[in-house]
Amino acid sequence: MTRLAKTFEALRARRGRALVPYFTAGDPSLADTRRLVIEAARRGADVVEIGIPFSDPLADGPVIQRAAQRALAAGVTLPRVLELARDLRGEVAIPLVFLTYYNPVLAFGLKAFARSAADAGADGVIVADLPPEEAGPLSDETSAAGLDLIHLVAPTSTPARMRLIARRSRGFVYVVSLTGVTGVRDALAPDLVTQLRALRLITTRPICVGFGISTPEHVRAVAPYADGVIVGSAVVRLIEQHAGTSRLLEEVGRFIASMKAPLQEGE
Amino acid sequence: MLAGAARLERRARADLGVSRLPDALGHFGRYGGRYVPETLMSPLIELERAYAAARRDPKFHARLRRLSRDYAGRPTPLYEAARLTERGGGARIYLKREDLCHTGAHKINNVLGQGLLAQRMKKRRLIAETGAGQHGVATATVAALLGLECDVYMGSEDIERQSLNVFRMRLLGARVIPVESGSRTLKDAVNEALRDWVTNVRTTYYLLGSALGPHPYPMMVRDFHSVIGREVKRQFRAATGRLPDHLLACVGGGSNAIGLFHPFIADRAVRIVGVEAGGHGIATGQHGASLSAGRVGVLHGSMSYLLQNDDGQVAVAHSISAGLDYPGVGPELAYYKDTGRFEFVSVTDEEALAAFQSLARLEGIMPALESAHAVAHAMKLAKSLSRRHHMVVGLSGRGDKDVQVVSKALGS
Ligand SMILES: Cc1ncc(COP(=O)(O)O)c(C=O)c1O
């Protein structure tokens, strides 16, 4: 059983839900990302997503776009993110999932990427611009390497596509909560609960919801319908606000704890 | 009656140059496909179906044909450039005059087709990306014609270089949205347009301006521009009784090139050459020659050749012509590069500028700087060939939009 599967099984057994914060690797520096991930795990993160920056992140809104630009300007490359993962694997026990776009993976080599990522101790990978139709070659390599390739469901996905994606996805199914790019939002999409219920009828795989989830109220609203909640832009925005200050870890750590609270067992 | 309908459909299919490639998932060999966020998958499939239905509908073709003729000015002339030929002292050079199209470039062929499709799909709003501004102007034009809302994304760097076209778009009632991210040129404008589409996909039609992006765009854009090559075939036969020996066109994303080339793919004797932006020279790394100097990668929804660094980060292209200033290229051109059917060369900024001036002085035609790349290579190539050799150059657009850039580059 993979580390992701074990994590969700254990959570389900105690009726808990996963908090999955996202960090762009190297924003503001790789050393900071390392400290932030360790702090996140300490404050209750159950899984961490580590973004491998790409020059043209077309699924991302301004907050994560800026983070990627900062990371690339700081000289972050895919091999250095793999090193970061290897280092983190020695520090934290929770699953580590890469989130990126297809071109950096393709440039590195699909087999080399899958092997190196698994070897570094990463557990899964999400490729934002790789729908199941095009994922065959990478999926062959990630399966062989024991890495979970996680697919996304969107509000525009038809029932047939939801079934296809749920079948192909490993580790969990990533539900994009809204029709749009990543970013902090005031309100959740009105039809999100309907979408989550529909997906539950299709699959028994763990379901994690992301895009736009920014407050403990959002978390509380989706928690009953999902196995986990992914928080991206809200975390990255905090990092942007506090980068270079002594309060960075504390601010991000406190936010993560506040987002985790509604997901605790029995809630 | 039935026979008539069948004939109409056959003619309609021939009009759009329907061919076997791409396959059902939009692949040209290993290239093309749909590398997009899941949010766009169903809309792309819906678009593909709507296009397939339009393609079967004789009324759609009739309307497109009528607008192409009465509104856009098709067919465009095939003109034998006698003084240009004389200067080269070799092969005879013909120009396919897309510069005479309404709005000043070939771009109108594609926007009329896609505009009518958007209308069929009951979308109220068009969005587009633009580099040189030609596609933005064309989209704004068709939006005005069809009474649709229109937002055009344009890199802030290009807004500066092509201010005349920005003003034209505004006069046509479109909103021009400056893009400040990344390199602030065409590639970033495509990113922003895709982000807008991801967000507003239910109400908005993304009118992509070149033969790139996710399936079905490369196929659709090719089909709508294939009218260029079909006319050339007919016109050239009428003038000479045979086919040309060479076809040349500039390659940015590849829409005017594939439009001219596609109807000739099966005509093996016709040599086909795409001319990319050599910028300051391939060796300097500052150019837009993805097919000549790039590696296979994925950008903006399809697999093709791509300018990128070793880490898979997309490089910033450079060209004096904003329309060729793009690090990727359409997947069908990548496919025919690999099969050897198409050849690709590059022409520097300086050579394009010289060709711009030559054509102005020898023929009284100011080409777009994009098209000047093809003219430059034609002049080079013509020298080495005999008078019995005939070449057709796709003159994709006119140079009015470039007068400021040229004047600056010439230091006058
Ligand atoms: C006149 C002209 N020619 C060529 C191009 C390049 O595009 P494509 O390669 O799609 O024909 C442009 C793009 O803006 C253009 O305006």
XYZ file of C-alpha atoms and ligand atoms in Angstrom:
695
model
C 0.000 0.000 0.000
C 1.331 3.441 -0.878
C 1.929 6.090 1.719
C -0.986 8.120 0.334
C -3.342 5.137 0.564
C -2.269 4.462 4.136
C -2.736 8.088 5.104
C -6.301 8.243 3.787
C -7.168 4.843 5.234
C -5.982 5.893 8.659
C -7.903 9.164 8.406
C -11.088 7.422 7.352
C -10.728 4.964 10.225
C -10.830 7.827 12.695
C -13.261 9.950 10.650
C -10.689 12.631 10.068
C -10.021 14.628 6.939
C -6.706 15.553 5.374
C -5.339 19.055 5.208
C -3.136 19.404 2.136
C -1.227 22.687 1.938
C 0.639 23.654 -1.219
C 4.066 25.262 -1.416
C 5.903 26.398 -4.530
C 9.387 24.933 -4.145
C 11.940 27.698 -3.805
C 9.521 30.484 -2.898
C 11.179 32.471 -1.466
C 14.063 29.962 -1.246
C 14.484 26.193 -1.112
C 15.698 26.472 2.480
C 12.481 28.329 3.367
C 10.331 25.745 1.601
C 12.076 23.035 3.621
C 11.366 24.838 6.902
C 7.786 25.598 5.837
C 6.995 21.976 5.001
C 8.405 20.766 8.312
C 6.370 23.408 10.129
C 3.252 22.478 8.163
C 3.631 18.810 9.147
C 4.105 19.855 12.767
C 0.927 21.985 12.625
C -1.255 19.211 11.290
C -0.777 18.952 7.529
C -1.537 15.372 6.477
C -0.106 15.582 2.966
C 2.000 18.318 1.389
C 1.978 19.419 -2.233
C 5.261 20.729 -3.541
C 5.052 22.826 -6.684
C 7.799 22.439 -9.255
C 7.790 25.873 -10.889
C 7.093 26.273 -14.610
C 7.519 29.389 -16.727
C 3.987 29.226 -18.166
C 1.597 28.046 -15.453
C -1.685 28.425 -17.310
C -3.852 26.835 -14.631
C -2.613 29.289 -12.015
C -3.862 32.684 -10.966
C -1.602 35.651 -10.148
C -0.595 34.517 -6.634
C 0.932 31.203 -7.678
C 2.218 32.688 -10.933
C 4.248 35.176 -8.926
C 5.520 32.418 -6.638
C 6.723 30.425 -9.653
C 8.450 33.480 -11.059
C 10.200 34.132 -7.732
C 11.300 30.504 -7.534
C 12.605 30.442 -11.107
C 14.398 33.739 -10.535
C 16.012 32.139 -7.485
C 17.391 29.386 -9.741
C 15.088 26.527 -8.778
C 15.277 23.556 -11.148
C 13.603 20.172 -11.133
C 16.736 18.344 -9.889
C 16.960 20.769 -6.974
C 13.317 20.151 -6.076
C 14.059 16.417 -6.092
C 16.899 17.093 -3.654
C 14.517 19.054 -1.477
C 12.111 16.123 -1.424
C 14.891 13.712 -0.499
C 15.929 15.985 2.314
C 12.330 16.373 3.542
C 11.746 12.652 3.465
C 14.315 12.414 6.261
C 12.388 14.998 8.290
C 8.663 14.301 7.865
C 6.567 11.140 7.643
C 3.599 12.557 5.693
C 3.134 11.938 1.947
C 4.799 14.404 -0.413
C 3.124 15.098 -3.740
C 4.659 17.068 -6.585
C 2.484 19.438 -8.536
C 3.748 20.689 -11.863
C 3.172 21.016 -15.606
C 4.092 18.509 -18.247
C 6.973 20.245 -19.985
C 9.510 20.221 -17.133
C 8.765 16.519 -16.597
C 9.082 15.783 -20.303
C 12.378 17.674 -20.499
C 13.760 15.712 -17.536
C 12.607 12.430 -19.074
C 9.485 10.553 -17.983
C 11.275 7.464 -16.728
C 14.050 9.429 -15.071
C 11.495 11.660 -13.395
C 9.334 8.837 -12.072
C 12.329 6.923 -10.751
C 14.089 9.911 -9.231
C 10.914 11.191 -7.603
C 10.104 7.817 -6.077
C 13.718 7.400 -5.097
C 13.714 10.780 -3.359
C 10.761 9.619 -1.284
C 7.979 11.474 -3.066
C 4.625 9.703 -3.135
C 2.629 11.217 -5.920
C 2.552 13.672 -8.767
C -0.120 15.939 -10.186
C 0.422 17.368 -13.666
C -1.960 20.276 -14.195
C -2.008 20.106 -18.001
C -2.021 16.337 -18.455
C -5.544 14.907 -18.791
C -5.937 11.105 -18.768
C -6.050 10.993 -22.590
C -2.423 12.145 -22.790
C -1.149 10.583 -19.578
C -0.383 7.081 -20.856
C 3.386 7.444 -21.242
C 3.880 9.099 -17.847
C 1.445 6.762 -16.141
C 3.418 3.728 -17.367
C 6.536 5.140 -15.730
C 4.943 6.300 -12.472
C 3.233 2.909 -12.017
C 6.517 1.119 -12.568
C 8.224 3.400 -10.069
C 5.487 3.124 -7.442
C 4.517 6.785 -7.683
C 0.835 7.778 -7.608
C -0.266 9.813 -10.659
C -3.181 11.912 -9.456
C -5.763 13.204 -11.929
C -8.138 16.133 -11.594
C -11.904 16.417 -11.983
C -13.361 19.812 -12.901
C -16.852 21.321 -12.676
C -17.050 20.990 -16.450
C -16.218 17.261 -16.434
C -19.071 15.152 -17.789
C -20.174 12.070 -15.816
C -18.336 9.879 -18.330
C -15.145 11.859 -17.789
C -15.568 11.754 -14.010
C -15.676 7.963 -14.221
C -12.643 7.829 -16.493
C -10.656 10.148 -14.216
C -11.665 8.350 -11.017
C -10.595 5.070 -12.579
C -7.214 6.372 -13.734
C -6.340 8.467 -10.695
C -4.035 6.958 -8.080
C -3.660 8.076 -4.457
C -6.667 10.354 -4.531
C -8.903 12.227 -6.956
C -8.275 15.978 -7.066
C -11.518 17.911 -7.389
C -11.118 21.377 -8.852
C -13.776 23.251 -6.909
C -14.453 25.983 -9.423
C -14.388 26.845 -13.099
C -11.239 28.905 -13.172
C -7.610 29.183 -12.214
C -6.057 28.872 -8.761
C -6.479 31.849 -6.480
C -7.957 33.104 -3.260
C -11.758 33.380 -3.432
C -14.382 34.798 -1.094
C -16.993 32.125 -1.643
C -17.082 28.503 -2.714
C -18.691 27.542 -6.007
C -22.444 27.041 -5.443
C -22.612 23.638 -7.128
C -19.536 22.200 -5.404
C -21.435 19.972 -2.982
C -23.528 18.522 -5.797
C -20.349 17.772 -7.709
C -18.734 16.081 -4.694
C -21.825 13.984 -4.037
C -21.898 12.876 -7.654
C -18.268 11.853 -7.508
C -18.802 9.906 -4.295
C -21.379 7.768 -6.097
C -18.817 6.970 -8.776
C -15.717 6.166 -6.759
C -14.509 4.909 -3.410
C -11.141 6.567 -3.873
C -10.228 9.407 -1.541
C -11.398 12.794 -2.804
C -9.500 16.012 -2.130
C -10.911 19.414 -3.001
C -8.814 22.370 -4.047
C -8.813 25.774 -5.843
C -10.064 28.808 -3.995
C -10.271 27.326 -0.523
C -8.992 30.120 1.661
C -10.705 30.180 5.081
C -11.627 27.785 7.909
C -15.288 28.411 6.948
C -14.611 27.101 3.443
C -12.926 24.066 4.967
C -15.839 23.423 7.274
C -18.290 23.659 4.372
C -16.586 21.052 2.194
C -15.236 18.724 4.903
C -18.350 16.528 5.151
C -18.162 15.694 1.441
C -14.460 15.060 0.964
C -11.461 13.200 2.354
C -9.226 16.187 2.212
C -8.892 19.868 1.473
C -6.093 21.411 -0.594
C -5.044 24.957 0.248
C -2.788 26.652 -2.266
C -3.022 30.355 -3.002
C -4.011 31.318 0.551
C -0.790 29.742 1.852
C 1.340 31.173 -0.945
C -0.107 34.642 -0.400
C 0.857 34.489 3.275
C 4.362 33.467 2.265
C 4.506 36.395 -0.137
C 3.413 38.767 2.647
C 5.899 37.500 5.214
C 8.860 36.330 3.139
C 12.121 37.590 4.530
C 10.650 38.359 7.961
C 11.171 36.432 11.179
C 7.411 35.784 11.354
C 7.148 33.697 8.188
C 7.062 30.277 9.879
C 4.785 31.355 12.674
C 2.254 33.073 10.377
C 2.079 30.155 7.970
C 2.085 27.605 10.799
C -0.767 29.339 12.581
C -2.823 29.563 9.391
C -2.322 25.866 8.731
C -3.422 24.992 12.256
C -6.535 27.147 11.790
C -7.380 25.386 8.537
C -6.773 21.985 10.097
C -9.023 22.579 13.095
C -12.328 21.968 11.261
C -10.916 18.698 9.941
C -10.011 17.101 13.249
C -11.459 13.745 14.142
C -15.042 13.780 15.284
C -15.726 17.257 13.906
C -32.255 16.913 -54.547
C -30.332 14.352 -52.525
C -27.616 14.213 -55.126
C -27.422 17.975 -54.935
C -26.955 17.880 -51.170
C -24.260 15.249 -51.477
C -22.464 17.342 -54.062
C -22.717 20.374 -51.833
C -21.278 18.436 -48.953
C -18.438 17.105 -51.083
C -17.688 20.576 -52.253
C -17.920 21.841 -48.686
C -15.475 19.228 -47.486
C -13.115 20.007 -50.318
C -13.410 23.683 -49.395
C -12.083 22.983 -45.955
C -9.401 20.608 -47.173
C -10.542 17.807 -44.916
C -7.723 15.328 -44.509
C -6.844 12.275 -42.477
C -4.594 14.018 -39.987
C -4.987 14.629 -37.124
C -6.309 11.417 -35.575
C -9.379 11.336 -33.345
C -7.495 12.730 -30.353
C -5.864 15.488 -32.353
C -2.461 13.920 -32.902
C -0.235 14.504 -35.893
C 2.090 11.591 -35.256
C 3.516 12.325 -31.821
C 2.578 16.014 -32.017
C -0.572 17.927 -31.165
C -3.035 16.430 -28.709
C -4.725 18.133 -25.805
C -2.437 19.065 -22.940
C -4.805 21.259 -20.974
C -6.329 21.478 -17.511
C -9.307 19.158 -17.108
C -11.651 22.181 -16.996
C -11.050 22.685 -20.718
C -11.408 19.074 -21.824
C -15.198 18.961 -22.130
C -15.371 22.395 -23.775
C -12.739 21.307 -26.315
C -14.684 18.160 -27.091
C -17.832 20.251 -27.440
C -15.984 22.605 -29.785
C -14.741 19.670 -31.819
C -18.298 18.383 -32.210
C -19.680 21.788 -33.092
C -16.987 22.153 -35.726
C -17.684 18.692 -37.114
C -21.369 19.596 -37.400
C -20.579 22.919 -39.077
C -18.296 21.120 -41.489
C -21.177 18.908 -42.570
C -23.560 21.834 -42.950
C -23.722 23.289 -46.481
C -25.302 26.457 -45.073
C -22.232 27.086 -42.946
C -19.993 26.776 -45.967
C -22.207 28.913 -48.112
C -22.176 31.665 -45.525
C -18.424 31.438 -45.053
C -17.862 31.479 -48.794
C -20.066 34.502 -49.230
C -18.366 36.455 -46.446
C -14.938 35.449 -47.701
C -15.812 36.878 -51.090
C -17.961 39.913 -50.322
C -16.466 40.944 -47.009
C -12.872 39.739 -46.925
C -12.139 40.153 -50.632
C -11.369 36.576 -51.664
C -9.985 35.245 -53.841
C -6.820 37.241 -53.332
C -4.645 37.712 -56.422
C -1.606 35.672 -57.338
C 0.802 38.269 -58.656
C 3.942 37.670 -60.655
C 6.568 39.986 -59.202
C 8.528 40.759 -62.342
C 10.927 43.356 -60.946
C 11.657 41.279 -57.866
C 12.321 38.327 -60.154
C 14.614 40.424 -62.310
C 16.573 41.585 -59.277
C 17.105 37.985 -58.187
C 18.089 36.997 -61.704
C 16.831 33.470 -61.264
C 13.558 31.753 -60.474
C 10.276 33.513 -61.170
C 8.638 34.781 -57.982
C 4.869 34.964 -57.509
C 3.240 36.567 -54.510
C 0.002 35.300 -52.993
C -1.541 38.568 -51.947
C -3.065 37.917 -48.527
C -1.987 41.469 -47.732
C -4.986 42.551 -49.795
C -7.450 40.793 -47.507
C -9.770 42.907 -45.429
C -7.890 43.977 -42.251
C -4.570 43.506 -44.025
C -3.551 39.926 -43.384
C -4.502 36.291 -43.876
C -5.838 36.244 -40.295
C -9.341 37.159 -41.524
C -9.830 33.686 -43.096
C -9.644 32.008 -39.724
C -11.675 34.551 -37.765
C -14.561 34.449 -40.220
C -14.715 30.663 -39.909
C -14.372 30.582 -36.150
C -16.614 33.623 -35.695
C -19.443 31.874 -37.521
C -18.765 28.792 -35.424
C -18.943 30.825 -32.196
C -22.257 32.204 -33.361
C -23.569 28.691 -34.075
C -22.488 27.719 -30.562
C -24.474 30.676 -29.189
C -21.476 32.249 -27.478
C -21.845 35.958 -26.818
C -18.238 36.815 -26.174
C -15.030 36.299 -28.134
C -11.586 36.348 -26.600
C -8.311 36.247 -28.479
C -4.587 36.622 -28.023
C -2.543 38.750 -30.319
C 1.119 39.435 -31.002
C 1.430 41.792 -33.926
C -2.145 42.851 -33.370
C -3.269 41.460 -36.741
C -5.206 38.603 -35.218
C -6.605 40.945 -32.568
C -7.789 43.361 -35.259
C -9.268 40.496 -37.264
C -11.100 39.158 -34.210
C -12.363 42.600 -33.250
C -13.564 42.979 -36.828
C -15.536 39.756 -36.886
C -16.932 40.570 -33.429
C -18.235 43.855 -34.814
C -19.579 42.094 -37.896
C -21.456 39.493 -35.860
C -22.407 41.719 -32.936
C -20.358 39.878 -30.325
C -18.421 41.170 -27.343
C -14.643 41.018 -27.729
C -11.653 41.058 -25.376
C -8.148 40.788 -26.773
C -5.104 39.863 -24.690
C -1.877 41.474 -25.772
C 1.548 41.564 -24.123
C 2.399 45.044 -22.880
C 5.641 44.890 -24.844
C 3.688 44.248 -28.048
C 1.195 46.984 -27.192
C 4.112 49.351 -27.386
C 5.499 47.927 -30.628
C 2.145 47.802 -32.388
C 0.284 50.821 -31.075
C -1.497 51.409 -34.369
C -3.214 48.026 -34.174
C -4.152 48.618 -30.531
C -5.972 51.746 -31.588
C -7.662 49.907 -34.461
C -8.971 47.231 -32.097
C -10.399 49.878 -29.801
C -12.046 51.672 -32.700
C -13.681 48.383 -33.621
C -15.184 48.197 -30.163
C -12.893 45.600 -28.593
C -11.232 45.831 -25.221
C -7.456 45.351 -25.303
C -6.211 43.807 -22.078
C -2.490 44.327 -21.457
C -0.606 41.264 -20.241
C 2.164 42.004 -17.777
C 3.206 38.467 -16.894
C 6.265 36.591 -18.144
C 7.921 38.073 -21.214
C 4.911 40.325 -21.931
C 4.628 39.074 -25.491
C 2.508 36.646 -27.488
C 3.176 33.535 -25.398
C 1.997 35.308 -22.260
C -1.046 36.644 -24.088
C -1.968 33.036 -24.968
C -1.550 32.054 -21.298
C -3.864 34.861 -20.204
C -6.440 34.066 -22.879
C -6.431 30.421 -21.783
C -6.854 31.497 -18.147
C -9.796 33.669 -19.131
C -11.273 30.773 -21.087
C -10.824 28.379 -18.159
C -12.794 30.858 -16.069
C -15.536 31.879 -18.513
C -15.738 28.809 -20.670
C -19.511 28.521 -20.498
C -20.182 31.853 -22.149
C -17.015 32.598 -24.026
C -15.519 31.434 -27.295
C -11.730 31.420 -27.463
C -10.833 32.436 -30.984
C -7.256 31.183 -31.210
C -5.274 32.908 -33.921
C -2.771 30.411 -35.210
C -2.556 26.725 -36.071
C -1.553 25.819 -32.539
C -3.090 25.117 -29.144
C -5.082 22.039 -28.150
C -7.112 19.957 -30.590
C -9.278 20.908 -32.503
C -7.632 24.327 -32.997
C -4.658 23.295 -35.159
C -6.972 21.371 -37.472
C -9.677 24.006 -37.552
C -7.318 26.919 -38.169
C -5.587 24.928 -40.904
C -8.890 24.142 -42.584
C -10.009 27.767 -42.571
C -6.697 28.949 -44.050
C -6.400 26.183 -46.632
C -8.349 28.425 -48.956
C -4.997 30.163 -49.563
C -3.342 27.062 -50.990
C -6.418 25.980 -52.930
C -6.621 29.330 -54.658
C -2.911 29.256 -55.453
C -3.274 25.845 -57.043
C -6.105 27.001 -59.249
C -4.579 30.371 -60.096
C -1.174 28.956 -60.832
C -2.585 26.273 -63.088
C -4.638 28.857 -64.918
C -1.584 31.051 -65.443
C 1.006 28.408 -66.327
C -0.781 25.110 -66.791
C 1.226 23.461 -64.041
C 2.112 23.552 -60.347
C 4.777 25.764 -58.782
C 8.166 24.240 -57.949
C 8.498 25.953 -54.581
C 6.156 27.300 -51.924
C 7.461 29.607 -49.219
C 5.771 31.130 -46.199
C 6.810 32.650 -42.909
C 6.176 30.639 -39.758
C 5.132 32.117 -36.445
C 2.544 29.744 -35.075
C 2.194 28.453 -38.602
C -1.288 29.429 -39.767
C -0.499 31.173 -43.051
C 2.139 28.545 -43.796
C -0.071 25.508 -43.257
C -2.886 27.264 -45.131
C -0.691 27.679 -48.199
C 1.081 24.323 -47.888
C -1.683 21.932 -46.958
C -3.380 21.558 -50.349
C 0.036 20.705 -51.864
C 1.172 18.031 -49.426
C 0.335 15.207 -51.799
C 1.991 16.995 -54.725
C 5.426 15.566 -54.113
C 7.149 17.582 -56.814
C 6.334 20.833 -55.046
C 9.062 21.776 -52.576
C 7.736 23.373 -49.421
C 9.780 25.707 -47.258
C 8.782 27.406 -44.008
C 10.748 30.488 -42.992
C 11.213 31.127 -39.290
C 12.381 34.208 -37.441
C 16.157 34.119 -37.105
C 16.102 37.258 -34.929
C 19.661 38.337 -34.176
C 20.886 34.976 -35.536
C 20.330 31.417 -34.333
C 23.753 31.349 -32.683
C 22.860 34.285 -30.409
C 19.942 32.389 -28.913
C 17.739 35.401 -29.644
C 15.323 34.231 -32.297
C 11.943 32.616 -32.857
C 13.043 29.548 -34.800
C 11.394 26.741 -32.842
C 11.508 24.205 -35.684
C 15.087 24.973 -36.642
C 16.516 25.257 -33.138
C 13.976 23.988 -30.593
C 13.340 20.645 -28.906
C 10.109 18.710 -28.553
C 7.980 19.980 -25.696
C 4.487 20.925 -24.595
C 3.183 24.477 -24.505
C -0.314 25.917 -24.800
C -2.037 22.593 -25.105
C -0.067 20.734 -27.708
C 3.155 18.871 -28.242
C 5.467 20.385 -30.811
C 8.888 21.933 -31.187
C 9.596 24.483 -28.508
C 12.312 26.927 -27.539
C 13.205 25.984 -23.987
C 16.128 25.569 -21.635
C 17.483 22.234 -20.377
C 15.109 22.370 -17.438
C 12.001 22.559 -19.618
C 11.356 26.252 -18.951
C 10.052 28.024 -22.025
C 12.516 30.468 -23.545
C 11.701 34.016 -24.529
C 11.665 34.288 -28.304
C 12.947 37.280 -30.198
C 11.988 38.687 -33.552
C 11.680 42.148 -35.022
C 8.219 41.058 -36.119
C 5.831 40.618 -33.221
C 3.862 37.978 -35.130
C 6.851 35.625 -35.275
C 7.957 36.330 -31.721
C 6.710 33.042 -30.312
C 8.679 30.118 -28.801
C 6.349 27.378 -30.045
C 4.898 26.343 -33.380
C 1.883 24.438 -34.662
C 2.026 20.635 -34.362
C 1.277 19.835 -37.989
C 4.382 21.692 -39.147
C 6.407 19.725 -36.578
C 5.031 16.511 -38.023
C 5.920 17.386 -41.610
C 9.355 18.563 -40.531
C 10.025 15.101 -39.115
C 8.678 13.318 -42.197
C 10.856 15.545 -44.353
C 7.927 16.840 -46.417
C 8.493 20.436 -45.256
C 11.852 22.140 -44.939
C 12.522 24.948 -42.496
C 15.028 27.757 -42.682
C 15.445 31.008 -40.814
C 15.953 34.633 -41.793
C 17.384 37.306 -39.490
C 15.801 40.613 -38.494
C 18.274 42.395 -40.707
C 17.535 40.274 -43.779
C 13.803 40.720 -43.249
C 14.243 44.483 -43.026
C 16.208 44.480 -46.266
C 13.503 42.425 -47.977
C 10.851 44.803 -46.669
C 12.676 47.662 -48.394
C 13.351 45.736 -51.584
C 9.741 44.778 -52.047
C 8.621 48.340 -51.346
C 11.022 49.803 -53.890
C 10.844 47.157 -56.580
C 7.173 46.345 -56.514
C 5.491 49.104 -54.547
C 4.329 46.585 -51.984
C 5.099 47.022 -48.299
C 4.904 43.587 -46.737
C 4.304 42.862 -43.081
C 7.658 42.220 -41.397
C 6.482 38.647 -40.852
C 5.916 38.154 -44.571
C 9.199 39.929 -45.341
C 10.957 36.885 -43.860
C 9.506 34.693 -46.590
C 10.352 37.282 -49.246
C 13.947 37.434 -47.994
C 14.412 33.709 -48.317
C 12.722 33.648 -51.715
C 15.191 36.232 -53.008
C 18.108 34.172 -51.715
C 16.773 30.949 -53.143
C 15.738 32.442 -56.493
C 19.332 33.417 -57.277
C 20.448 29.802 -57.317
C 17.639 28.647 -59.582
C 16.874 29.033 -63.258
C 14.263 31.139 -64.944
C 12.230 27.992 -65.631
C 11.715 27.564 -61.904
C 8.579 29.068 -60.331
C 8.112 29.898 -56.691
C 5.075 31.144 -54.815
C 5.608 33.240 -51.706
C 2.822 33.656 -49.199
C 2.591 37.386 -48.631
C 0.655 36.967 -45.400
C 0.059 40.620 -44.620
C 0.738 44.236 -45.389
C 3.325 46.363 -43.657
C 1.367 49.447 -42.589
C 1.411 48.237 -38.986
C 5.207 47.963 -39.096
C 6.119 51.357 -40.454
C 7.099 52.693 -37.014
C 9.206 49.644 -36.167
C 10.941 49.796 -39.535
C 11.551 53.501 -39.234
C 13.121 52.980 -35.816
C 15.227 50.062 -37.010
C 16.516 52.071 -39.964
C 17.344 54.930 -37.652
C 15.380 57.463 -39.656
C 1.017 39.267 -41.411
C 1.344 38.105 -40.518
N 1.991 37.069 -41.031
C 2.309 35.998 -40.268
C 2.010 35.952 -38.935
C 2.449 34.776 -38.147
O 1.434 33.908 -37.801
P 1.235 32.505 -38.515
O 2.538 31.784 -38.448
O 0.180 31.852 -37.709
O 0.831 32.742 -39.909
C 1.310 37.020 -38.344
C 0.954 37.007 -36.930
O 0.551 37.923 -36.319
C 0.980 38.126 -39.170
O 0.333 39.184 -38.668
